[in-house]
Each structure stands twice: as C-alpha cells, then as structure tokens.
Amino acid sequence: MLRSHTCGELTIANVNQSVTLCGWVYHTREMGGVTFVDLRDRYGITQLVFNSESDISLGDKAKMLGREYVIRIIGKVVERSNKNLKIPTGEIEIIASSLEVLNASITPPFTLDDETDGGDELRMKYRYLDLRRSVIKNNLLNRHKVAKAVREYLDGQGFADIETPFLIKSTPEGARDFVVPSRVNKGEFYALPQSPQTFKQLLMVSGFDRYYQIVRCFRDEDLRADRQPEFTQIDCEMAFVEQEDILQMFEGMVKHVFKKVRNMELGAFPRITYSDALKYYGNDKPDMRFDMLLHDVTDLVKGKGFKALDDAEYSGAIAVPGAAEYTRKQTDELTEFVKRPQIGAKGLIYIKYLKDGSFKSSVDKFYTELDLKKWAEATESKPGDLILLISGELFVARRALSELRLEMGSRLGLRNKDVYKPLWVLDFPLLERDKETGGWMACHHPFTSWKVEDERFFETAPGQIRANAYDFVLNGVELSSGSIRIHDRKKQEKMFKAIGLSKEEAEQKFSFILNAFEYGAPPHGGIAFGFDRFCSMIVSNQENIRDFIAFPKNNAGRDTMIDTPDGISDLQLKELGIRLEPE
Amino acid sequence: MLRSHTCGELTIANVNQSVTLCGWVYHTREMGGVTFVDLRDRYGITQLVFNSESDISLGDKAKMLGREYVIRIIGKVVERSNKNLKIPTGEIEIIASSLEVLNASITPPFTLDDETDGGDELRMKYRYLDLRRSVIKNNLLNRHKVAKAVREYLDGQGFADIETPFLIKSTPEGARDFVVPSRVNKGEFYALPQSPQTFKQLLMVSGFDRYYQIVRCFRDEDLRADRQPEFTQIDCEMAFVEQEDILQMFEGMVKHVFKKVRNMELGAFPRITYSDALKYYGNDKPDMRFDMLLHDVTDLVKGKGFKALDDAEYSGAIAVPGAAEYTRKQTDELTEFVKRPQIGAKGLIYIKYLKDGSFKSSVDKFYTELDLKKWAEATESKPGDLILLISGELFVARRALSELRLEMGSRLGLRNKDVYKPLWVLDFPLLERDKETGGWMACHHPFTSWKVEDERFFETAPGQIRANAYDFVLNGVELSSGSIRIHDRKKQEKMFKAIGLSKEEAEQKFSFILNAFEYGAPPHGGIAFGFDRFCSMIVSNQENIRDFIAFPKNNAGRDTMIDTPDGISDLQLKELGIRLEPE
C-alpha cells in the first residue's frame, strides 16, 4: 500500500506515530510560514502541516499544491492545539516531513463542496468530480449499505440469488424494448429486459422456491424528468404462497433495511384498498404522513342553483387545518395551482370556517350559512379550517384534490423529512383502458392473477376485475409492485386474449411460458422494488434518483460525460446487416 | 404459506406431527394397496404414503398422480420401518390424509435425474425442467454461495459495491461490442459494456478507493464452444496500491471463498512469470497439479544429421513418468494427437528410457545410446519414463508440448478432481501483434501500465515491454486478469498511439478518461474474475460454464427456450430509424 492509514482514522490515540497518507488536497491555507492542507479521501479529512521554518524546500513544495492534487506524505501525528470536534480526526494533525505529488490537477470546473456552484449540466459532464462531493459519495456508499441489508435479509430467508439473461426477446406488452441487433443471426434482434418477469416465473416452475436478484432493467420510454432508461430492481419471487405471505415477507425486508441503514424501527404497515386510496386520497400512492382526507360532497352541494356543482360528476373537499385565515392572495394562488394544465381543475371553491364559527366563502351567493355548516360537518372541519372544494369529472377532480392535498401538506409542514409512513395498497384493478387504442391492457402486467369472485366481469365489465396485486408505498412514493401470478395455461391464455393479443402472437412471443405451465407450475407470486428510488427514499426521504446513481443519464437519455449514444462505424453497421434510414 | 414444512426438513424429531407439504411428484410406486410417492422440492425429498385400505378415494386419487404433478398434502409424520439413511428425511414418512393437485403435468421430454436421457438441445429448450435436476439446481445454489462469500470478503475489506451503466459507448478496442440503437437519438447507438473498465477507473478518480461489482458483461464474439455472449464478472479496483497489494488482497478472496464454499484451505499461491510459464509449461495458464516440465533441448539435439531437429527453431521435451512401456499403438495415438490441426505439430519423437537403463526411440537411426542418455539427463528422466519431443517454430512447438503435457497428465490421472493448485502468472507482455493487421495491440487492455525499465522498448521492440499485468490461474484455467493502470494523460496517449489509435479517435472515444486523468487521478489497479468459470471451477473443478448459468445461450448465441434472437416488427424498426440490409 502507498499509505499506512486513511484520512479518516487517525485520532489522539495515534499521537507520535509516523504515518504515510495519500489523498486529495481539499483546502489549503497559509499562516505565517506554515501551510495547512486538508487532505481528503473517501474516509475523511486529515489536517497536514508543512512548516517552512523547519524545512524551506518542503514548505515551498507545499505552497505549490493546488486544489485536488493527489499527494502522498510522510509525517508525525501530533495533538492539535486548535481542535475541530466535528470530525473524527479533528483532534490531531500531521507534521509532514516528506511530500510527493502523485498527480497534479487542473482547477475543477466547480467547487466540490456539499453546496456546489456547479449546475446540473456541468456536474453531469464531470461526474467523476461530482462524485467527489461528500453528499453524493455518501449516497452511493449508503446505496451499497441498502443492497447489503437487502441481501442479508433475503439470504437469511432462504432466497436464492439467481442471475437471469440480459439478451432476451422483444415482447409486445408494456413499454418499448431496447433491442440489440445480432451479428451472427443477421436480421434478428435480442431485447434488453424490462424486468426478469418471465424468467423468475420459470425459476418457480423449476422449483427454486424463493428467488431474488438486484438487477438492471431497461425501458425505452419517452423522456420524463427523473426517469432513467436503465434502472435497478430488487426482483423477488416465491412459490407456494398467498398474497399475505408476500406482504409479511417484504414488510419484514423493509423493516430490516430501515433498522440497518437508518437505525429506525417502523411499526406494522397499514393497508388500504386501491379504491379506498382513490376515495380518501385521490391517488393510489397516498402520503400517509398527514390526514386531510378527501370527502365526497357531490350530492350535498347539489340543488342550490350553482350550475358547476349541480352538473358535476363529482365534488370533493378537503379541510385544511388552521388555514381559515388565508388571504385572498393565498387562495388565488391555490386556484392558479389547481388550474395548471398538469393538474387540470376548472376552479377552486374555498370556505373559510372562521374561529368564531361563521363562514366566509367564494360561493356565498348560492349557499347559506346553514348549507356551509353542513359542508363543514361533511368534511369534519373545525373552526379555523379552510375547506377547499373541487368538482368535475371524477378522475380529474380527484387527481386535482390529491395534488392540492399534497401541496397543502407541504405548506403546512406536514410532510416531515424525519417521518416515514409505509403503506400497502391492495386490490388493484386487473385491466385498464389503453388511451391510444381503446382496448384493455394489463394494469400491472399480463402475468397477474385475479380474484376468483371477479371472474364473472371478464364478459361484462373487465375494468371491475380486481387483481391479486399490491403496491408498497412510502410517503407518497410507490416503491414496489407485485402480484400473485397466473400459473395455469388456460388462465394465461384468457388474459392474453383479454388484452387483445391474438393466439398467434401469444404463441410466438410467450409459448415458452405457456408450455412451462403445462409441466407442473406451482402457485407463485412476487414483487419488485425500484432500487434507485428505494435507496433515495431510505437515505434522503426524497425522490432524487440521479443523486443515487453513479453515472446517470440526463433527461434526453444521454450520458454527457462519455458522450453516448453516439454514431457507430459503417463497418459495424455492415457487420450487423442494418442501414440507417435517411432523415 | 400453502405448506407447514419443506420436503427437506422433517426428521424423526417430528414424528406424530401433522404437517402440510407441497412439491413435485418425483417417483411413485404401488405395493399391495399402498401408493408411495417421493415428493420433491428444492430442499429435499420426503416419502408420502397413501393407503387405499384406510381411504379408498384418497388411494385412487394418489394412483392417478403422474410424474411432476404439483401437489399439496396433509398428513402425519411416522417413523419408517425401511429407513433410507442416505437422505436427511429418510427415517420418516408421511401418512397422507388429504391430497390436492395444485397443477398437473404432461410427461417431461426427458428424465429429471442427475443422469438424464435428455440431449443438450432438448435440455436447453426445456431449461426450466432441466433446472429441476438436482445437479443443476445445486450448481446454481452453489453459485449464490460463491457470490455471497465474495461479497462477504470484499465488504469486509471496505470495497464499495457500485453499479456502473450498461448503456455506454462503443469503443474500437478489444472484441466487438453489442450495440443498442437509440430511438430518441435516431441514428445513434449505445453499446453494451465488455467490462466496466473505464467506469471503475473513473470511480478511482472520484476517490471511491475500493470498488467491486458482480456484473454482467457482453462480447459479440465469433462462436466458440463454451463462450457466452453475456457473462458475469467480479470486477474490482483499488487506489493507492501496488501490484503486490492486489495479489495479496485477491489471494485472500479466493482463499475465503474456498473455505466458505468447499471448506478447503488453500496454501500460499505460488507465482511464475509469463516467460517462465511459457518456457516450462508451454502456455500462460499452466496446470500445476503435476510437473512434467518442458525442457529446451534445441541445441542438444542438433548436429547429428537429423534435419528436422537440426533446422528447428525450438526442440522441447517432456518426461512422462513410468510410461516407458507404452506400446507402438499408444505412441502412434500420441503422434496423431499432436498432429491434429488444432495442435499443429509436425510429428512426435519418443524415447523410451527402459527400466534396465537402455533406450528405445523413434530416432535410433540418428542418435546413439549416449546421445539419448544426454537427453534423459536434460529432461531429468528416470528409467521407466517416456520422453516425448516436439520441434518446430517456438510458438507452435511449445503449444503442442503444452497440449501433450496436459493429455499425458490426464492419462496418468495426475489432474485430480480433488486437488486445487492456484497460481499467479506475472509480467505479461504489454503489446502483441494483431494477426490481421500486423499492428500492435494491447495484450490485456489499453489502460494497462508498463514496467518503467522497459519504457525504452517502445521505440525498438514493443513486444518486449512487460506490463504490470497478472493473471490468476487455477488448475490450468485462467480465472482472472488484472493490472496496475495508467493514471497519467501523457502515458495513456502514448499507449493509444502505440496501438495505432489516431489522436482524433482517442479523443472521440476516450476523451472522458483522458480528461479525468488531468483532475488528480490517483495511482490505481484492479482485477476481474470470470464469475461463471470461477463458480464452475470452485464447485466442480471443471470448466463447465453452461451448467452454472440459469439460462445460457447455445454455441450459436441463441436461447432456444425463449427462441431469441428473433425478428422485430416493422414499427419497431421504423421507430428506431433503421432498416435491414437485404440479404
């Protein structure tokens, strides 16, 4: 080793030892003939002292050091007079007796502190420098800790980590596949997996019983903020289980990880059905850190001559605690907020339930004090609360109320960064309408089984069939999805038919799994966690995926550091038997 | 859970308990009104007893069970009269009181025993059934054990498991890349990584200090037996180290894994230079389980009028212990063996050093007893040995001798399956001639540093430059390669130039790493283990990669189970902006 110690380990116990350290010059300062250098490595920072009075040439050399130079020094550990108790090495410093520059550095294009002056673009182009910032460095080290805790738990529960292939087959369901042209089989393509779904099911057919993998997946999606074309999944499957077994098993996993990584104990995870989640929170991944439930007041508000509400499919309201004193400017702001195109409400009605028990509202023209009193009761409001009402199409109005609820939660400081509220959402629908084609498509994926009692809806109302599907949600963020699978060929064929896959397509793309179900497929089910998001939520309690991926792509799917995607040579194209379409 | 226990855990301690088991019908047999079923799951086999006398309908149901049916039974654990002490559950059986068929099975196309009647092709097409065979199942479970032991060791040594991207940039060095057309950036391509080489070096530049990853890699190579287009690597890198530190660290890792997985202690790993490996074993990955060294007798055998040897660039011989009694038929066989095109020797000379001290050879015409005596001395032969000599071009003759040595080792039973002989091979050359272009190419990869004292050969004899590169070899199989890297822009540019990369190409493909070296790149080095091969060697002491990969491709790069690669739709092609070349 080029060093005897790291920059994070020397303490008062090492005083008088001769040591060799390597690292990066983080900060330097000169004070009366002495140069102080904060030497940084992955493990910490140690203060070096170069004294020009005792060694001029050494002192001169130290003065030449620039930011981010890589150096190696020999020196003696001494107690500091001016201690820094904020860092583990803050009680000592090293009196350097020798200095070797292992590599120089030109000046970094941005500062490498936690609060950097580098914009996103610059940070991404020089990601190898951005990764030196301790906040990003710690994110990645914590990501490893999360992976380790996950493996520890699943290994302990008898799950086998089995690798599945990356060069697989393009299938017509779900998002778009990335494809890989085959040179050896010209004109043919592999596809990169969107998930190892069918392979993990085959492993259950093989009898592996409990499988997991922390595995890269790929989706060629259209660009959206914070979506990565490649992402990592904790992928799991179990045989001979029912839904309850899976919920228990993975509730245990999440608890284990929180204990190991954050030293936090999470209590039992509450559960809610998909339909209740929509009813009370307006979406299927409610943030449970605060209540402020949606109340359906559709019928209550009708019949007083206010056309917008009289005609509405749905009117819903939330009671915002203690916000009755909101000014006109503030309520106008909220109206603007819900009318933004991405939220899409037509307007916002407010009722201030004043401390003195009186009401002041934007609909005083149509509703009496007594009417509003009933609204207050219906929304369980107390004097001092602000009641906010949105009406319109059920789907749109609920979604808008959900956004408004989250916004009010944030404004009122109810979405505390130190609080975690886990939740299972159950009984998702099996099928939903494809907006483009109008046909039915799988809500989760086409290998999901359904509730036996809903079988009858296949002919009459496919949208009403409930799947044996569940999501794990944390503070409003969906961290995992899973389901009990189909393990019967006939049922699988029925599902393929329901989503409009012809017998021929089903056979061409999925014959391997249809066939596998004929050779003794056991009942099985599983779950997959979005690992990038999982890490981000556990470590920072916010969705900030890019800061938890070592080398992420930007929103255009580009890695600007290595500059890819990129052209390839004509020879490569020729060998692959493909040609570029002219623009 | 659908079961109370697995099929591998019930013992005499459970007698009288009521249990519920699930699993596959492995074997059934009927004996006087009683049906015995061996129920199999991942964990073992448990014998079930269905008694028609006590329950006719249950007995009838049991009689209908076919091979590989998935069933669930309730029953009582009883002690067996006829114990099978070979399996942990062999002292008990279950008297079944209830039987539920969870799924039927059609008859598998081959038997699912360790010795199967299924050929390779059938086994691959029905891989999900092949994986039920306990030998393959155990391979994969052991693979997980190896991964676990590797992680345990590296985690313990402070290595950070950091994920690197799969959608990267096509580079002109090494094997061919698989490429991935970008839909969003039409006409441009990602490439799948042949290894995370540059990324792990960037992580060192970032200061992560110790990195590892068990990671999938991709190489679009021409077809060869037992090569997979996708394979897994244990990829590692360390900063502030010298070669010796890396050898020590990973010697420790291999020992740890052997201890954990095989409960074997490996002693210190011997080391040999690349040039000695070639000299004494004829190849750079010698099997050290036996000696039978190559002896250079080029000069010794010249000057006696035997033209083939007089003119030879190289003549080498091995002494095969105790094989002097080989018959003419046997020596003819060996001659045929070395003359096969893939070995390519022109012929084989043998000298039998008989027990009585006399010699009998295929070159008696040219050499006297005294001459042959000298050969025997030079090859350290003893009476009873068979001396085998091959001559010709140095490279070809050595390779042929190496193959012959391995063949004789096998014939003499010297390559014992229970013996492991690890070895470090050091000082590989930096550059070698590209057979196609005649230019120089990197032996390891172009990021490898060289020995300072060989710098002078760049101008005069590039082939003589020794790299700071090392391989780990086990029983004749190369399991890992590594090197100390270049960490200086100028040196990296020199290397790119040496392998014929123009300044423009280097800049276009590798500017990110050249630039990174200007921002304080630390000295660093690393190693990568071929994980599939590593598992195969540790578990079975043979190179049998496919039996250690859950879903391997065949020699044509096809997965015949899912039938890929495959055509993609015209719409997909259009979206990607590519067209197939007409045949």
mmCIF file of N, CA, C and O in Angstrom, chain A residues 48-82:
data_model
loop_
_atom_site.group_PDB
_atom_site.id
_atom_site.type_symbol
_atom_site.label_atom_id
_atom_site.label_comp_id
_atom_site.label_asym_id
_atom_site.label_seq_id
_atom_site.Cartn_x
_atom_site.Cartn_y
_atom_site.Cartn_z
ATOM 1 N N LEU A 48 -2.891 18.476 7.470
ATOM 2 C CA LEU A 48 -1.443 18.350 7.339
ATOM 3 C C LEU A 48 -0.804 19.712 7.623
ATOM 4 O O LEU A 48 -1.383 20.743 7.289
ATOM 5 N N VAL A 49 0.378 19.673 8.195
ATOM 6 C CA VAL A 49 1.099 20.911 8.497
ATOM 7 C C VAL A 49 2.471 20.862 7.835
ATOM 8 O O VAL A 49 3.237 19.926 8.061
ATOM 9 N N PHE A 50 2.739 21.853 6.987
ATOM 10 C CA PHE A 50 4.057 21.971 6.353
ATOM 11 C C PHE A 50 4.698 23.236 6.901
ATOM 12 O O PHE A 50 4.192 24.340 6.668
ATOM 13 N N ASN A 51 5.801 23.076 7.594
ATOM 14 C CA ASN A 51 6.426 24.218 8.260
ATOM 15 C C ASN A 51 7.657 24.681 7.479
ATOM 16 O O ASN A 51 8.662 23.976 7.402
ATOM 17 N N SER A 52 7.556 25.874 6.893
ATOM 18 C CA SER A 52 8.662 26.397 6.085
ATOM 19 C C SER A 52 9.870 26.727 6.939
ATOM 20 O O SER A 52 11.005 26.709 6.453
ATOM 21 N N GLU A 53 9.650 27.015 8.205
ATOM 22 C CA GLU A 53 10.784 27.371 9.053
ATOM 23 C C GLU A 53 11.699 26.182 9.292
ATOM 24 O O GLU A 53 12.920 26.311 9.268
ATOM 25 N N SER A 54 11.103 25.016 9.490
ATOM 26 C CA SER A 54 11.956 23.856 9.744
ATOM 27 C C SER A 54 12.450 23.213 8.448
ATOM 28 O O SER A 54 13.455 22.512 8.452
ATOM 29 N N ASP A 55 11.740 23.412 7.346
ATOM 30 C CA ASP A 55 12.181 22.803 6.077
ATOM 31 C C ASP A 55 11.682 23.667 4.921
ATOM 32 O O ASP A 55 10.534 23.555 4.482
ATOM 33 N N ILE A 56 12.565 24.527 4.451
ATOM 34 C CA ILE A 56 12.163 25.506 3.435
ATOM 35 C C ILE A 56 11.688 24.838 2.151
ATOM 36 O O ILE A 56 10.647 25.191 1.594
ATOM 37 N N SER A 57 12.438 23.839 1.678
ATOM 38 C CA SER A 57 12.085 23.276 0.374
ATOM 39 C C SER A 57 10.743 22.540 0.473
ATOM 40 O O SER A 57 9.933 22.581 -0.432
ATOM 41 N N LEU A 58 10.517 21.869 1.595
ATOM 42 C CA LEU A 58 9.231 21.207 1.810
ATOM 43 C C LEU A 58 8.108 22.243 1.854
ATOM 44 O O LEU A 58 7.045 22.077 1.236
ATOM 45 N N GLY A 59 8.358 23.304 2.563
ATOM 46 C CA GLY A 59 7.379 24.383 2.662
ATOM 47 C C GLY A 59 7.057 24.975 1.306
ATOM 48 O O GLY A 59 5.890 25.231 0.982
ATOM 49 N N ASP A 60 8.100 25.164 0.515
ATOM 50 C CA ASP A 60 7.878 25.728 -0.825
ATOM 51 C C ASP A 60 7.060 24.783 -1.691
ATOM 52 O O ASP A 60 6.177 25.195 -2.439
ATOM 53 N N LYS A 61 7.373 23.504 -1.569
ATOM 54 C CA LYS A 61 6.643 22.495 -2.336
ATOM 55 C C LYS A 61 5.145 22.512 -1.940
ATOM 56 O O LYS A 61 4.267 22.429 -2.789
ATOM 57 N N ALA A 62 4.922 22.636 -0.656
ATOM 58 C CA ALA A 62 3.537 22.638 -0.166
ATOM 59 C C ALA A 62 2.780 23.843 -0.692
ATOM 60 O O ALA A 62 1.578 23.765 -0.986
ATOM 61 N N LYS A 63 3.503 24.969 -0.814
ATOM 62 C CA LYS A 63 2.845 26.187 -1.296
ATOM 63 C C LYS A 63 2.386 26.060 -2.747
ATOM 64 O O LYS A 63 1.501 26.783 -3.193
ATOM 65 N N MET A 64 3.027 25.157 -3.461
ATOM 66 C CA MET A 64 2.684 24.976 -4.874
ATOM 67 C C MET A 64 1.451 24.075 -5.080
ATOM 68 O O MET A 64 0.965 23.925 -6.199
ATOM 69 N N LEU A 65 1.002 23.440 -4.002
ATOM 70 C CA LEU A 65 -0.098 22.478 -4.179
ATOM 71 C C LEU A 65 -1.386 23.179 -4.579
ATOM 72 O O LEU A 65 -1.769 24.190 -3.992
ATOM 73 N N GLY A 66 -2.037 22.646 -5.578
ATOM 74 C CA GLY A 66 -3.317 23.203 -5.993
ATOM 75 C C GLY A 66 -4.461 22.325 -5.514
ATOM 76 O O GLY A 66 -4.245 21.196 -5.046
ATOM 77 N N ARG A 67 -5.663 22.831 -5.637
ATOM 78 C CA ARG A 67 -6.860 22.060 -5.280
ATOM 79 C C ARG A 67 -6.878 20.755 -6.072
ATOM 80 O O ARG A 67 -6.584 20.743 -7.267
ATOM 81 N N GLU A 68 -7.195 19.671 -5.376
ATOM 82 C CA GLU A 68 -7.387 18.350 -5.983
ATOM 83 C C GLU A 68 -6.102 17.688 -6.480
ATOM 84 O O GLU A 68 -6.171 16.678 -7.181
ATOM 85 N N TYR A 69 -4.949 18.238 -6.130
ATOM 86 C CA TYR A 69 -3.712 17.498 -6.351
ATOM 87 C C TYR A 69 -3.786 16.203 -5.537
ATOM 88 O O TYR A 69 -4.344 16.182 -4.439
ATOM 89 N N VAL A 70 -3.215 15.142 -6.093
ATOM 90 C CA VAL A 70 -3.144 13.888 -5.339
ATOM 91 C C VAL A 70 -1.738 13.797 -4.760
ATOM 92 O O VAL A 70 -0.752 13.850 -5.520
ATOM 93 N N ILE A 71 -1.636 13.674 -3.452
ATOM 94 C CA ILE A 71 -0.307 13.670 -2.841
ATOM 95 C C ILE A 71 -0.137 12.501 -1.881
ATOM 96 O O ILE A 71 -1.105 11.836 -1.483
ATOM 97 N N ARG A 72 1.115 12.276 -1.576
ATOM 98 C CA ARG A 72 1.476 11.258 -0.592
ATOM 99 C C ARG A 72 2.425 11.939 0.374
ATOM 100 O O ARG A 72 3.398 12.566 -0.062
ATOM 101 N N ILE A 73 2.145 11.828 1.655
ATOM 102 C CA ILE A 73 3.023 12.492 2.618
ATOM 103 C C ILE A 73 3.439 11.503 3.712
ATOM 104 O O ILE A 73 2.729 10.532 4.016
ATOM 105 N N ILE A 74 4.616 11.777 4.252
ATOM 106 C CA ILE A 74 5.042 11.071 5.461
ATOM 107 C C ILE A 74 5.096 12.113 6.556
ATOM 108 O O ILE A 74 5.472 13.270 6.308
ATOM 109 N N GLY A 75 4.699 11.748 7.734
ATOM 110 C CA GLY A 75 4.722 12.738 8.807
ATOM 111 C C GLY A 75 4.434 12.108 10.153
ATOM 112 O O GLY A 75 4.304 10.880 10.277
ATOM 113 N N LYS A 76 4.342 12.962 11.152
ATOM 114 C CA LYS A 76 4.141 12.502 12.521
ATOM 115 C C LYS A 76 2.821 13.053 13.046
ATOM 116 O O LYS A 76 2.491 14.221 12.828
ATOM 117 N N VAL A 77 2.084 12.202 13.735
ATOM 118 C CA VAL A 77 0.799 12.620 14.289
ATOM 119 C C VAL A 77 1.042 13.418 15.572
ATOM 120 O O VAL A 77 1.754 12.957 16.468
ATOM 121 N N VAL A 78 0.471 14.610 15.629
ATOM 122 C CA VAL A 78 0.567 15.396 16.874
ATOM 123 C C VAL A 78 -0.826 15.886 17.283
ATOM 124 O O VAL A 78 -1.744 15.935 16.466
ATOM 125 N N GLU A 79 -0.955 16.207 18.528
ATOM 126 C CA GLU A 79 -2.219 16.740 19.035
ATOM 127 C C GLU A 79 -2.370 18.183 18.546
ATOM 128 O O GLU A 79 -1.398 18.935 18.506
ATOM 129 N N ARG A 80 -3.582 18.530 18.167
ATOM 130 C CA ARG A 80 -3.818 19.891 17.703
ATOM 131 C C ARG A 80 -4.103 20.802 18.883
ATOM 132 O O ARG A 80 -4.758 20.396 19.847
ATOM 133 N N SER A 81 -3.647 22.023 18.771
ATOM 134 C CA SER A 81 -3.987 22.991 19.816
ATOM 135 C C SER A 81 -5.418 23.472 19.560
ATOM 136 O O SER A 81 -6.210 23.640 20.488
ATOM 137 N N ASN A 82 -5.721 23.622 18.289
ATOM 138 C CA ASN A 82 -6.986 24.200 17.878
ATOM 139 C C ASN A 82 -7.885 23.083 17.339
ATOM 140 O O ASN A 82 -7.928 22.814 16.150
#
